[in-house]
Coordinates of C-alpha atoms in Angstrom, one line a residue:
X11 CA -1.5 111.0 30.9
X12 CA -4.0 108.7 29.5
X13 CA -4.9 106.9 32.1
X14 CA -3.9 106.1 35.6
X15 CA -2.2 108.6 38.4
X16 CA 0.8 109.9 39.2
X17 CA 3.5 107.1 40.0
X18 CA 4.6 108.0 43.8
X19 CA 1.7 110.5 44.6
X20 CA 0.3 110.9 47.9
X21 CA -3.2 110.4 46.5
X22 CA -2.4 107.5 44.2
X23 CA -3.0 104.5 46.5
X24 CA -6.4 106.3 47.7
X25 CA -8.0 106.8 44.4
X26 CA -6.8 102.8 42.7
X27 CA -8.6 101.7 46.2
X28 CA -11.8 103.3 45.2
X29 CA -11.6 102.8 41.6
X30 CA -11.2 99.1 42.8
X31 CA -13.7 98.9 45.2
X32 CA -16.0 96.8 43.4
X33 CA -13.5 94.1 42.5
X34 CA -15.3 91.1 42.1
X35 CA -15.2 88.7 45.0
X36 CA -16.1 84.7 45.4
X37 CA -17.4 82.6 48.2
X38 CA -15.5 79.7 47.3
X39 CA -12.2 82.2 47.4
X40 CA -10.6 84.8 49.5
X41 CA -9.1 88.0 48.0
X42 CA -6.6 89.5 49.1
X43 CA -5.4 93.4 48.1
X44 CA -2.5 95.7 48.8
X45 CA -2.8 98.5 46.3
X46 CA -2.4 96.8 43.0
X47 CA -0.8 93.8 44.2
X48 CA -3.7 91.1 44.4
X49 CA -3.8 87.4 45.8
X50 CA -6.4 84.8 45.4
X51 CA -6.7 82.2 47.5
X52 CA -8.6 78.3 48.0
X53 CA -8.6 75.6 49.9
X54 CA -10.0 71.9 49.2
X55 CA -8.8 68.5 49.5
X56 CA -9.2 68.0 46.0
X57 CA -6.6 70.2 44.0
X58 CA -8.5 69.5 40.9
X59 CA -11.1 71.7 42.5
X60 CA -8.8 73.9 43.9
X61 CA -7.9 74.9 40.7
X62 CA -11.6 75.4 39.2
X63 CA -12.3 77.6 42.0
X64 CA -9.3 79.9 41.0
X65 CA -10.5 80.2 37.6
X66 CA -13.9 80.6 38.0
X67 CA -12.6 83.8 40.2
X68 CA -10.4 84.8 37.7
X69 CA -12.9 84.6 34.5
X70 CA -14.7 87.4 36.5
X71 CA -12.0 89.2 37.7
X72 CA -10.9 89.5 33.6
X73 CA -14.1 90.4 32.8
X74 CA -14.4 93.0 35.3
X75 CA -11.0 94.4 34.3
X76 CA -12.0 94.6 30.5
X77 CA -14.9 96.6 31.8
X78 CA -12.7 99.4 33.6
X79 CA -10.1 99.3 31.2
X80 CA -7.3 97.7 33.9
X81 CA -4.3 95.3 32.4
X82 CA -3.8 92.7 34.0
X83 CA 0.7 91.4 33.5
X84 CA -0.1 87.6 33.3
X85 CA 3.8 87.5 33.3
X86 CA 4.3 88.7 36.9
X87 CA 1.7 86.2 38.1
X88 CA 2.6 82.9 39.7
X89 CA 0.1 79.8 40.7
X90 CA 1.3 78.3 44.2
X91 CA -0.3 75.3 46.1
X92 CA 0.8 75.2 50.2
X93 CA 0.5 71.4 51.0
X94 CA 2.2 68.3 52.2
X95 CA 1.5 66.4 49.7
X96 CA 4.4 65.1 47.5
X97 CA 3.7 64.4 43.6
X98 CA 0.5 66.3 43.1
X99 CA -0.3 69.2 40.7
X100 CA -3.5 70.8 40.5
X101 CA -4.5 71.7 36.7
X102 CA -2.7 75.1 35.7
X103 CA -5.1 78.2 35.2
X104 CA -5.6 80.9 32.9
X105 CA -5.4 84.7 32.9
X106 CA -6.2 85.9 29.3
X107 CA -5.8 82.6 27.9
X108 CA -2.6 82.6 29.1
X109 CA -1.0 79.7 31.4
X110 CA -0.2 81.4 34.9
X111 CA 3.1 79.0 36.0
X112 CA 3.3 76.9 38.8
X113 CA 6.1 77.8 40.9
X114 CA 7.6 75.9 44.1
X115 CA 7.9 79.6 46.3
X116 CA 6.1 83.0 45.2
X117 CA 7.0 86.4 46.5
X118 CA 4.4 89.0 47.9
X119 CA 4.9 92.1 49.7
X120 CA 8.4 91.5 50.7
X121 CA 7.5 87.9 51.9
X122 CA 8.8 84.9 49.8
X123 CA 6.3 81.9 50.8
X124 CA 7.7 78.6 49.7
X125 CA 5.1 75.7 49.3
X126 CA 6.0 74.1 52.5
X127 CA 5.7 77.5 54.4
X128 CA 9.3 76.9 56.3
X129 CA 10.4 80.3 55.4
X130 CA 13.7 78.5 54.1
X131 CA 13.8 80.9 50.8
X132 CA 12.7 83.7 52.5
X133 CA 15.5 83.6 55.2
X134 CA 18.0 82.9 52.7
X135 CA 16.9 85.8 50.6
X136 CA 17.3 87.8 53.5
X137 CA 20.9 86.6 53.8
X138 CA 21.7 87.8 50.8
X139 CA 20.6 91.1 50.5
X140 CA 22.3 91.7 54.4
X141 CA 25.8 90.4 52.3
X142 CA 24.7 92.8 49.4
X143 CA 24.0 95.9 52.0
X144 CA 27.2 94.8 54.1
X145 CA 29.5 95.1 51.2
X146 CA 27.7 98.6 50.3
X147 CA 28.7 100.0 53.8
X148 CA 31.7 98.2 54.5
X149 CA 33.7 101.4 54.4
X150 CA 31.8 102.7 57.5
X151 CA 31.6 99.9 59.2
X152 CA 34.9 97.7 58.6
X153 CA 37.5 97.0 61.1
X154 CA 39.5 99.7 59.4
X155 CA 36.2 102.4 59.9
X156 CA 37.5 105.3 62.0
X157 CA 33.7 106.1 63.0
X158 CA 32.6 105.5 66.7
X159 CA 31.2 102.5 67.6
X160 CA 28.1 104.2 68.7
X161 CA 27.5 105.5 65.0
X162 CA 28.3 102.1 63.7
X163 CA 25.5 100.5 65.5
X164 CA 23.3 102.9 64.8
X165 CA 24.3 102.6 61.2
X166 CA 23.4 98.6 62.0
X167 CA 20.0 99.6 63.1
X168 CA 19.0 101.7 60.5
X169 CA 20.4 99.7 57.0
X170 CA 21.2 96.2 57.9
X171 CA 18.3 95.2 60.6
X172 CA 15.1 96.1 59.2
X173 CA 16.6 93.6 56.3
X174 CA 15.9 90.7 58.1
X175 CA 13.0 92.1 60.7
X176 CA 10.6 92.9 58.0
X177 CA 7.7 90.3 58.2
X178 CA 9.1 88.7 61.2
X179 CA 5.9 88.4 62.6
X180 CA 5.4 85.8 59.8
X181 CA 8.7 84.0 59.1
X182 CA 9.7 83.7 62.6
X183 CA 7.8 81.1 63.4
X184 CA 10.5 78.8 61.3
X185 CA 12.6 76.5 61.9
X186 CA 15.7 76.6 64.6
X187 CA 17.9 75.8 61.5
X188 CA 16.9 78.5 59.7
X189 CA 16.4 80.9 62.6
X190 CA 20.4 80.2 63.1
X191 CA 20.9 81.2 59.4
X192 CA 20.0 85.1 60.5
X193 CA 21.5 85.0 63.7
X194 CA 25.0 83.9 62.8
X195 CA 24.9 86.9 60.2
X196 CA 23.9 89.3 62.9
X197 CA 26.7 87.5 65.0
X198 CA 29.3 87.8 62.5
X199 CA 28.3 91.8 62.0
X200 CA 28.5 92.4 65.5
X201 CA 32.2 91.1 65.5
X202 CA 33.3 93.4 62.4
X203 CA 31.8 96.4 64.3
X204 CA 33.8 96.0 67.4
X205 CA 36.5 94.4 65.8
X206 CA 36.5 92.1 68.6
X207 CA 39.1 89.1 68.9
X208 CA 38.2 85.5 68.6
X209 CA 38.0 84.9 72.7
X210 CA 35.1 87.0 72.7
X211 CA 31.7 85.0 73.2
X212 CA 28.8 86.2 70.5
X213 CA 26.7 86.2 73.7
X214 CA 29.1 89.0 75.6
X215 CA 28.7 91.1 72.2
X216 CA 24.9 90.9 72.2
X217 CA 25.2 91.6 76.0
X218 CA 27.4 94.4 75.9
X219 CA 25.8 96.5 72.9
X220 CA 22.2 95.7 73.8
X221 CA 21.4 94.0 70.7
X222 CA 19.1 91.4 71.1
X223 CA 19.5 87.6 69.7
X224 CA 16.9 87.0 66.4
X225 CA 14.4 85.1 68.7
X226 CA 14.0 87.5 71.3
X227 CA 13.3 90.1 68.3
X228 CA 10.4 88.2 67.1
X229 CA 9.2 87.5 70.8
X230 CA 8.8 91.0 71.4
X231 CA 7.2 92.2 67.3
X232 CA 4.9 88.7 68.1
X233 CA 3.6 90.6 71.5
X234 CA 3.5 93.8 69.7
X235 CA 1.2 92.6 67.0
X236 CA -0.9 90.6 69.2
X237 CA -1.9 93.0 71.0
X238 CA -2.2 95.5 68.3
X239 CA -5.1 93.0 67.0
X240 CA -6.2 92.5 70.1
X241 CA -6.8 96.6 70.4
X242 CA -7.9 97.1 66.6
X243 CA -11.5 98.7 66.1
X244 CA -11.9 96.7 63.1
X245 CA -14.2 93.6 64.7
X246 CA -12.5 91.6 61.4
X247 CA -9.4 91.6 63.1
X248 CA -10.2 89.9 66.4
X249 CA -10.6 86.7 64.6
X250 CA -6.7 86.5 63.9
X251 CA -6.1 85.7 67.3
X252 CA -7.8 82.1 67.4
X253 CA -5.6 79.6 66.3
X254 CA -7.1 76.5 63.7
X255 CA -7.7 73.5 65.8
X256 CA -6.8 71.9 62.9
X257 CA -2.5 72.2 62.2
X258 CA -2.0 69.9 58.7
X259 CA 0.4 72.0 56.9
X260 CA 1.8 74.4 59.4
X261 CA 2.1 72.7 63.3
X262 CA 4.0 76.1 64.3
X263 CA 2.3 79.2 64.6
X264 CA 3.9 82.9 65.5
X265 CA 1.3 83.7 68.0
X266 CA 2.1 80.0 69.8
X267 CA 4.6 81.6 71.9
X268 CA 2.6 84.4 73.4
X269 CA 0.2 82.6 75.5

């Protein structure tokens, strides 16, 4: 090896964090950094400005990588602007001299954030890959399955939920529409694993197995992490908890329903 660490060792994510310690930061920006997946972000009525704020971060950022030998794939790189606004497209910017493309929803960490933040492409990614999982395990879980309905739902648990509960705490804030989306899938599951006849309510299946519907999930993860923030001995996190007076892009919050 040349350069870099082991891919998938323990100590890996530890030394890039100190090699990257130093990444250069902006007042006019926010960075954001999970291992070597980075974010920038700004915020001005102006997207003109908007933009020249990215790219002024950026020039440095280039330059700092140049310095420590670090690439930089301007290909996996997207440019996103979260507003209301209909019609209006801040200039493009620059990695390399290379345009970064403006894209309508952008995927980070698991999350897909569409430009509208109603989670509506994130939720029907999710619906997706529970179809792609489903038809991986139908054997095991079919109508014709001659497992026990105990290891069925525990099969449930274990492969199809965490599918849709991963970043609840974000996405379920969405829309009833699109809340409906997950819950009909987790419905529908719930049926093929008990092979239950038509006459049989989706609330009497929820009851009976102890599954919970997709809104009382993210009730009880929302209560979990406020209070895990609430708890935190970092003092940065506190600040989480107080809501913007100020709602312009998204009126609904996740931590709205735990006061």
């Amino acid at each position: 090896m040349l350069a870099g660490v082991p891919q998938g060792s323990i100590v890996g994510p530890f030394l890039y964090m100190i090699y990257t310690a130093d990444l250069p930061q902006s007042n006019k920006t926010i960075l954001s950094t999970f291992a070597d997946d980075t974010a920038i972000f700004t915020t001005d009525p102006d997207p003109t400005q908007t933009s020249a704020n990215l790219q002024e971060h950026l020039i440095e950022i280039v330059t700092w990588t140049r310095k420590w030998k670090l690439n930089i794939n301007e290909s996996k790189s997207s440019h996103i602007t979260f507003a209301l606004r209909q019609g209006q497209c801040p200039p493009p910017v620059q990695i390399n001299q290379t345009h970064i493309p403006q894209t309508k929803t952008v995927k980070y960490l698991g999350i897909h954030f569409d430009k509208h933040l109603t989670w509506k492409d994130h939720v029907q990614t999710k619906r997706k890959q529970q179809e792609h999982k489903t038809r991986e395990i139908q054997r095991l879980i079919g109508r014709h399955s001659r497992l026990s309905l105990e290891n069925k739902i525990i099969i449930y648990k274990t492969v199809l939920k965490p599918v849709w509960t991963y970043g609840i705490e974000l996405w379920g804030c969405a829309s009833n529409s699109n809340i409906e989306i997950i819950q009909r899938y987790q419905s529908k599951i719930l049926r093929i694993l008990t092979n239950a006849p038509w006459y049989v309510t989706n609330h009497t299946l929820h009851s009976d197995l102890h599954i919970p519907h997709v809104r009382e999930v993210f009730q009880e993860r929302i209560a979990i992490h406020r209070t895990t923030i609430a708890s935190h001995p970092n003092p940065l996190m506190a600040p989480l908890l107080h809501l913007p007076p100020i709602r312009r892009l998204k009126r609904r919050w996740t931590l709205d329903g735990t006061h």
